[in-house]
Amino acid sequence: MLRMALLFILAWHGAAQGQNDTARDLFADYKSAILQIRIIDLTSGSKSTIGSGFPVDDSGLIATNYHVIQLAASEPQQYRIEYLTESNKTGELSLVDVDVVNDLALVKATDLDRKFINLAPKEPEIGMPVYALGNPLDLGLTVVPGTYNGINRAGYHPRVHFTGSLNPGMSGGPTIDREGQVVGINVATAGNQVSFLVPVSRLQALFAGYKTRDAAIVNMQAYIGAQLLADQQEKFSRLLARDWQSISLGESKVLDELVPFVKCWGGSNSSDDKAQFLSADRSCRSEDNIYLTSTFATGILEYQFIWLEANKLNPWQFYSYYERLFGDFAPGNRAGEEDVTDFQCDNGFTQGTSGRQSKTVFCLRAYKDYPELYDILFLQGSVDDSDRALISHFTLAGVSKDNGLAFASKFMEVSQWQ
Amino acid sequence: MAVIIEVLGWGGRRRQYYQVDADQVSIGRGYDNDVVLPDPHISANHLRLDASGDGWAITDLDSMNGLQVLKNPSPDASVLASGSEIKVGRTRLRIVANTHPLEATKLLHRLERDSSQLNRVSVWLPLLLTVIVVQIVALYAGTVAEWEWKNAIPVILSAQLAIFVGALLWGLVGRLVKQEAHLLGQYSLILLASLVFTGCEWLLSTLSYNFNSVLFGETVQQLVAMSILLLLLSANLALATNLSSRSRWSGCAAFVGLLVIVGTVGQMKRWGEFSQFPQYSSTIATPTLLVVNGQTSEEFLADITPLFDRADEAVLKKE
């Protein structure tokens, strides 16, 4: 028995040794291909942000994340982009194409003669060892071994779940398989070895699109606006075409998980002996956070239901608690004064098909740089029962008028207290 | 002709008077004078008045601190006419003939005439109890945790203390100006105003909950609050002072106007300031207070469509 355990440990040790050897070889082979991408503030002459990038062909085309070069894309008169090689050579980069929805960008160097890294033609199998490369925290080139865990469906936009630690500065670097082919682009981390990559297929699409056009984007703002508009159009036409299922919450029917767009969570205070009333809630959210600037994210879809029963409270007390809760809703995405207008709100009473009366609030704000896109906050609370109530809420970030209204209409139809 | 020597106090009010039926009047600290004044700055024999035509000639009897004529209606400076004011030592005196015309009798303000009704425990106590009951009901309705008197009593007591201090201040003013505090009357006025304010606030919020209209919005609510304050202040002043109704109202209006201006200036900082958070009407009231019928969801969505245009306009405005 002891002998078997010993063998097992040795075998495992052997495997780990093998992985480290691969990492070392890959590092030696590809370290010259990994570049640090720096955004230089023209006034101070210093770097404002750093990330990683890698050449994807022999013409000097380099892939990175949109969020790495965003400052230079939004304010080209204030920032420029440059690369730094592992041998401390620097050079100018120009922005040629972006895919904001998938957080990708292509920049081009004129004087770079580097080995490029091939893009993997197909997705690797789940469980395969892969290696993330990049410049974490400006500490120099680093390799992080981890496991490929397939495409994650927590949101509408696919992300590869990578079990390994990505750190700031590694954004935009490649994750490669044992053959040295790019399987994903480092993009985000959720901590504790849970990290995310943009699937390589997205980079292939961007690369192919640029190759056919073969010219840099002239009006970046309009281009990004068109991408956002097209993305929400596709997402909502798929979403609205689906059959929305309901699930019960208290005595009401509410919208269930809209697989594969959102994930739901729930809770209640029913185990609290001191509770004067019953509150049960269900919150659903898509993890589609499209990065636009450090203070502005869009793409989020979230909805929430709260079922309340008065129990020990009399109607006046119940409604005063309910009123406090009703006044406490805010949008799920960050946005600043440069990005959006103030919220415009209206409210009224609505009557569902079951005859239930609700107070309904509709708020929206327009995007200043991207016409036809809005953030919408919808809130509805039943007002015709003195000791029970249902609150329904949704926020849509970066949606068109038509899609927002169609979503609201369908939402009100499905989520009802009969 | 009898001469009346009035000793004036704070605000030019008469504290004491001496009537002397003689053509010659001596004034001083000594007991041999016609008018004996206790002021230590006055000499034993300070001055003398001699009747001269319609007035009096004044003679300083070599006093240590002299005398000062403060006011003399006569064109002839050597003769003091009826209504003159002089200062001897630290004492102000007014010299008038007994034929001096009186000011017209002032009509009591309605509130004061009724003060026998207002300034009574039988008015004050029911008002006090009503206010306390209303406050307990409001506190009870707003409590989600288990009701505990020990939490409610400090709130009620501190509210009553604040009202009492207000009434006390007005009472003090009344005591100084009119020698009458009307403490219970002032207390009752503030209680009444707080009841009216609570009622109006409740009515407006119920209306604004049912009818989404600017008519019952925040501006109107503030306007109503300011009007109630104006009425209260004017009533307080009427009880505590002798101001004419015109100066009373204009004073109160000026004060309330100032409050509005200060409040508006305070809010001005926030005008046009960006907020991430939507400012929506979050009023929810019990079903018994709901009197309107809801629209269908299609009607509602059609009605809110102009919001999109408003947001688009806001984009253009900022550019």
XYZ file of C-alpha atoms in Angstrom, chain B:
319
model
C -50.845 124.199 33.668
C -49.780 120.920 35.182
C -46.496 119.478 33.939
C -45.837 115.786 33.762
C -42.308 114.452 34.112
C -42.033 110.938 32.710
C -39.035 108.697 33.493
C -38.311 106.701 30.340
C -37.081 103.125 30.262
C -35.938 100.652 27.597
C -37.331 101.419 24.163
C -38.511 104.913 25.243
C -41.278 103.443 27.289
C -42.604 105.237 30.360
C -41.447 103.658 33.600
C -42.766 106.191 36.056
C -44.253 109.685 36.011
C -44.645 112.723 38.294
C -47.375 115.294 37.906
C -46.599 118.765 39.334
C -49.263 121.500 39.466
C -46.904 124.486 39.661
C -45.214 126.986 37.354
C -41.854 126.066 38.768
C -40.594 122.494 39.068
C -37.332 121.485 40.681
C -35.705 118.189 39.809
C -32.828 116.500 41.678
C -31.733 113.735 44.003
C -32.462 115.725 47.158
C -35.751 115.261 48.992
C -36.516 118.983 48.789
C -37.191 118.710 45.037
C -40.611 118.394 43.400
C -39.343 115.432 41.438
C -36.953 113.214 43.360
C -34.860 110.866 41.198
C -32.603 108.129 42.641
C -29.926 108.229 39.893
C -26.492 108.692 41.631
C -25.259 110.773 38.669
C -27.873 113.409 39.365
C -26.937 116.318 41.677
C -28.966 117.096 44.819
C -30.542 120.085 43.046
C -30.001 119.433 39.389
C -32.329 121.634 37.350
C -35.379 123.803 37.385
C -38.242 124.227 34.927
C -40.107 127.530 34.698
C -43.385 127.743 32.809
C -42.928 130.093 29.884
C -45.805 130.447 27.405
C -46.663 126.970 26.011
C -43.423 125.481 27.283
C -40.804 125.566 29.977
C -37.512 127.345 30.313
C -34.850 124.999 31.669
C -32.115 126.065 34.069
C -29.138 123.959 35.062
C -28.506 124.511 38.788
C -24.726 124.045 38.541
C -25.073 120.277 38.421
C -21.933 118.115 38.257
C -22.923 116.200 35.142
C -24.969 118.850 33.404
C -27.955 118.157 31.225
C -28.603 117.301 27.631
C -31.644 118.137 25.526
C -32.359 115.077 23.391
C -35.493 116.187 21.627
C -37.367 119.461 21.498
C -40.339 120.004 19.187
C -40.227 123.771 19.751
C -38.479 125.968 17.162
C -37.252 128.139 20.006
C -34.291 126.342 21.583
C -34.519 128.298 24.854
C -37.958 126.882 25.623
C -38.847 123.180 25.923
C -42.164 122.358 24.294
C -44.489 119.599 25.463
C -42.997 116.283 24.363
C -39.350 117.265 24.846
C -36.859 114.727 26.090
C -33.811 115.499 28.233
C -31.112 113.443 29.841
C -29.899 114.108 33.345
C -27.217 111.863 34.741
C -28.214 108.512 33.277
C -31.923 109.158 33.391
C -34.028 110.077 30.416
C -36.975 112.308 31.103
C -39.878 113.390 28.947
C -41.635 116.614 29.741
C -45.266 116.892 28.656
C -48.205 119.121 29.420
C -51.295 117.380 30.793
C -53.081 118.636 27.690
C -50.617 116.814 25.421
C -52.593 114.876 22.768
C -52.674 111.116 23.334
C -51.929 108.501 20.702
C -55.083 106.853 19.388
C -56.130 103.782 21.319
C -54.846 100.639 19.535
C -57.281 97.966 18.616
C -56.333 94.614 20.055
C -55.313 92.080 17.445
C -57.918 89.418 16.783
C -55.633 86.814 18.266
C -55.190 88.874 21.417
C -58.853 89.589 21.816
C -59.334 85.857 21.570
C -56.276 85.230 23.681
C -58.575 84.547 26.540
C -59.575 81.609 24.342
C -56.165 80.801 22.880
C -54.108 81.314 25.990
C -55.919 78.632 27.918
C -55.081 75.157 29.106
C -58.330 73.939 27.587
C -57.020 74.917 24.124
C -53.401 74.033 24.650
C -53.884 70.597 26.198
C -56.077 69.061 23.444
C -53.685 70.465 20.827
C -50.688 69.049 22.668
C -52.325 65.653 22.992
C -53.335 65.621 19.308
C -49.793 66.465 18.216
C -48.358 63.734 20.444
C -50.877 61.160 19.207
C -50.190 62.064 15.557
C -46.465 61.742 16.193
C -46.866 58.355 17.891
C -49.000 57.082 15.000
C -46.407 58.295 12.461
C -43.549 56.724 14.425
C -45.456 53.480 14.853
C -46.303 53.276 11.149
C -42.673 53.906 10.226
C -41.172 51.292 12.537
C -40.301 47.968 11.001
C -38.576 46.545 14.080
C -40.615 45.598 17.137
C -42.266 48.658 18.735
C -40.528 49.878 21.868
C -41.691 52.893 23.887
C -38.166 53.586 25.036
C -37.263 54.471 21.460
C -40.342 56.625 20.864
C -40.417 58.663 24.066
C -37.119 60.544 23.529
C -38.256 61.511 20.027
C -41.596 62.850 21.285
C -40.030 64.642 24.240
C -37.365 66.318 22.146
C -39.988 67.545 19.664
C -42.047 69.010 22.508
C -38.935 70.530 24.041
C -38.138 72.265 20.762
C -41.699 73.625 20.541
C -41.553 74.715 24.176
C -38.288 76.584 23.646
C -39.856 78.333 20.638
C -42.884 79.327 22.681
C -40.639 80.450 25.537
C -38.652 82.741 23.226
C -41.822 84.334 21.883
C -43.126 84.610 25.444
C -39.956 86.422 26.437
C -40.357 88.866 23.561
C -43.982 89.432 24.592
C -42.969 89.950 28.199
C -40.417 92.583 27.214
C -42.500 94.388 24.620
C -46.015 94.084 25.937
C -45.520 92.898 29.501
C -47.553 89.858 28.583
C -46.014 86.471 27.740
C -49.022 84.580 26.297
C -46.923 81.462 26.815
C -49.715 78.956 26.343
C -51.034 80.941 23.376
C -47.630 80.878 21.668
C -47.265 77.175 22.470
C -50.712 76.461 21.025
C -49.915 78.427 17.852
C -46.786 76.359 17.172
C -48.652 73.124 17.905
C -51.434 74.161 15.544
C -48.966 75.049 12.788
C -47.175 71.705 13.138
C -50.512 69.887 12.888
C -51.521 71.852 9.786
C -48.094 71.216 8.255
C -48.296 67.472 8.905
C -51.787 67.361 7.409
C -50.801 69.294 4.289
C -47.681 67.199 3.788
C -49.643 63.992 4.070
C -52.352 65.240 1.722
C -49.864 66.441 -0.888
C -47.820 63.246 -0.816
C -50.981 61.165 -1.196
C -52.070 63.334 -4.119
C -48.633 63.186 -5.703
C -48.610 59.411 -5.275
C -51.899 59.100 -7.138
C -51.404 61.836 -9.712
C -47.934 62.164 -11.141
C -48.140 65.953 -11.544
C -45.959 68.979 -10.768
C -49.016 70.417 -8.972
C -48.193 68.215 -5.998
C -44.457 68.097 -6.511
C -41.608 69.093 -4.283
C -41.752 72.790 -5.182
C -45.399 73.036 -4.200
C -44.714 71.133 -0.975
C -41.999 73.621 -0.072
C -44.278 76.516 -0.996
C -46.966 75.203 1.349
C -44.419 74.737 4.142
C -43.204 78.315 3.704
C -46.776 79.691 3.715
C -47.522 77.883 6.975
C -44.324 79.301 8.457
C -45.336 82.792 7.314
C -48.748 82.500 8.996
C -47.195 81.130 12.179
C -44.567 83.873 12.426
C -47.123 86.582 11.828
C -49.395 85.167 14.533
C -46.452 84.856 16.960
C -45.528 88.476 16.307
C -49.110 89.662 16.727
C -49.228 88.085 20.166
C -45.795 89.254 21.238
C -45.482 92.766 19.799
C -47.426 95.925 18.981
C -46.266 96.018 15.345
C -48.799 97.326 12.857
C -50.226 94.597 10.674
C -48.403 95.981 7.650
C -44.959 95.939 9.190
C -45.696 92.574 10.761
C -46.606 90.936 7.478
C -43.809 92.561 5.524
C -41.285 91.574 8.210
C -42.448 87.973 8.155
C -42.500 87.904 4.359
C -38.958 89.285 4.292
C -37.783 86.638 6.756
C -39.432 83.757 4.887
C -38.155 85.192 1.591
C -34.656 85.226 3.031
C -35.053 81.584 4.088
C -36.166 80.672 0.568
C -33.200 82.522 -0.954
C -30.705 80.906 1.425
C -32.253 77.491 0.742
C -32.180 78.026 -3.017
C -28.571 79.214 -2.947
C -27.698 76.127 -0.900
C -29.314 73.910 -3.504
C -27.841 75.818 -6.431
C -24.528 74.033 -5.954
C -26.240 70.794 -6.860
C -28.007 72.098 -9.967
C -26.790 70.420 -13.077
C -24.466 68.209 -11.056
C -24.172 64.746 -12.544
C -25.512 61.787 -10.612
C -25.031 58.097 -11.387
C -28.263 57.376 -9.581
C -31.758 57.852 -10.959
C -34.001 60.316 -9.107
C -37.363 58.648 -9.332
C -40.537 58.987 -7.309
C -40.342 56.170 -4.785
C -43.541 56.921 -2.863
C -45.542 53.784 -2.181
C -48.707 54.023 -0.099
C -51.121 51.486 1.324
C -53.871 50.294 -1.058
C -56.541 52.352 0.760
C -54.830 55.549 -0.403
C -54.737 54.517 -4.052
C -57.667 55.974 -5.964
C -56.556 55.771 -9.605
C -56.636 52.845 -12.016
C -53.499 51.698 -13.795
C -52.819 51.733 -17.526
C -52.025 48.632 -19.507
C -48.316 47.990 -19.940
C -48.579 49.008 -23.633
C -50.146 52.353 -22.717
C -47.500 52.923 -20.071
C -44.632 52.167 -22.466
C -46.157 54.441 -25.101
C -46.385 57.229 -22.520
C -42.759 56.989 -21.422
C -41.329 56.986 -24.979
C -40.676 60.791 -24.894
C -38.030 60.062 -22.223
C -35.747 58.847 -25.004
C -36.091 62.167 -26.815
C -35.472 64.061 -23.580
C -32.260 62.091 -23.000
C -31.167 62.744 -26.607
C -31.804 66.460 -26.094
C -29.700 66.352 -22.936
C -26.821 64.941 -24.997
C -27.092 67.791 -27.501
C -27.347 70.422 -24.755
C -24.088 69.333 -23.140
C -22.146 69.403 -26.385
